[in-house]
Tab-separated table of C-alpha atoms and ligand atoms in Angstrom:
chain	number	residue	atom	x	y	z
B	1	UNK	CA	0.000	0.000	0.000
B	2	UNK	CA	1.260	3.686	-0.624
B	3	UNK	CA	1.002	5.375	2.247
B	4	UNK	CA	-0.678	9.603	1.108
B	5	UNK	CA	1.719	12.073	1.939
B	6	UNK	CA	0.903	16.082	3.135
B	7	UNK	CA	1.902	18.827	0.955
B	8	UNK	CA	4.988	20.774	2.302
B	9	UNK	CA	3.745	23.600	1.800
B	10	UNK	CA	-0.083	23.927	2.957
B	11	UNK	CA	-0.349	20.711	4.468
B	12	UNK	CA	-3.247	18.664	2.270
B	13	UNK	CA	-3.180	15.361	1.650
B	14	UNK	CA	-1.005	15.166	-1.772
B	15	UNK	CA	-2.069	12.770	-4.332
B	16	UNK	CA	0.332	10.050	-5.753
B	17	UNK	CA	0.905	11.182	-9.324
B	18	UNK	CA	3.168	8.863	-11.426
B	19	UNK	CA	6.433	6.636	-10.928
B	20	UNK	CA	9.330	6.840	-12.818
B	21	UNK	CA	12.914	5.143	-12.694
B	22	UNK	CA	15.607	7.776	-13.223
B	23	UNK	CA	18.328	6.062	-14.838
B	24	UNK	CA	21.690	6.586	-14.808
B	25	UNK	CA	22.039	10.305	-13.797
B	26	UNK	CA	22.616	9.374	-10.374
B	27	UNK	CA	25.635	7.016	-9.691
B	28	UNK	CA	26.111	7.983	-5.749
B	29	UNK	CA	22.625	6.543	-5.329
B	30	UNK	CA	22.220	4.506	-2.207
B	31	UNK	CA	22.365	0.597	-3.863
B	32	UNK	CA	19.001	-0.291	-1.507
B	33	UNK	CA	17.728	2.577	-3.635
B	34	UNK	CA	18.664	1.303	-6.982
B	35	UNK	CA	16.433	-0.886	-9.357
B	36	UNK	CA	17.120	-1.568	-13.358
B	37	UNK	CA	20.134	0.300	-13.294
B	38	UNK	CA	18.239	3.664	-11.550
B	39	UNK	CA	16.627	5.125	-9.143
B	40	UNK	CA	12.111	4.512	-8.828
B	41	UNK	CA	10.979	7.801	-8.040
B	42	UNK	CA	7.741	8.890	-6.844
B	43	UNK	CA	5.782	11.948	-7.952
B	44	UNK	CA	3.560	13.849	-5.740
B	45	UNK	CA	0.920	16.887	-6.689
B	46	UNK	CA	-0.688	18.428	-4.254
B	47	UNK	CA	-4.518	19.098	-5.015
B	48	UNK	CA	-4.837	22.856	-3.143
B	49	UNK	CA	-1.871	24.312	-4.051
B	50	UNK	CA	0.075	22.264	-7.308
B	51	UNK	CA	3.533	22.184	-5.124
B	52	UNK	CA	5.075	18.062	-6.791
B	53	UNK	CA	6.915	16.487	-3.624
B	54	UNK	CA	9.504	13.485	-5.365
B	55	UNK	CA	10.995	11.051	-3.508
B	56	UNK	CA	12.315	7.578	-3.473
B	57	UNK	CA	9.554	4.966	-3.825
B	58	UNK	CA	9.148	3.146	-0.826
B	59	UNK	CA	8.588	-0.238	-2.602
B	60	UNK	CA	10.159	-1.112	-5.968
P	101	ZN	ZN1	-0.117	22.237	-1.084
């Protein structure tokens, strides 16, 4: 399950957006981090104000 995240800035709940694995740019990426060669990514967008929050997906 994906756990919702609040918005940095105003503090909604943000909704999950997309995933993405960012290959390659990033060789000092943690290896727990690392699937296929990059790094999953999650995207955030908050609903109230439009900030994106991205982190490191918690699953691969
Ligand atoms: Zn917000």
């Amino acid at each position: 399950m994906r756990e919702k995240i609040r918005c940095p800035g105003c503090g909604a709940l943000m909704n999950f957006h997309a995933e993405k694995v960012d290959t390659g740019t990033d060789a000092d990426a943690p290896d727990e981090l690392a699937f296929w060669g990059g790094v999953v990514m999650e995207f955030h967008t908050c609903p109230r104000c439009g900030a994106v929050v991205e982190r490191p997906a918690a699953e691969p």
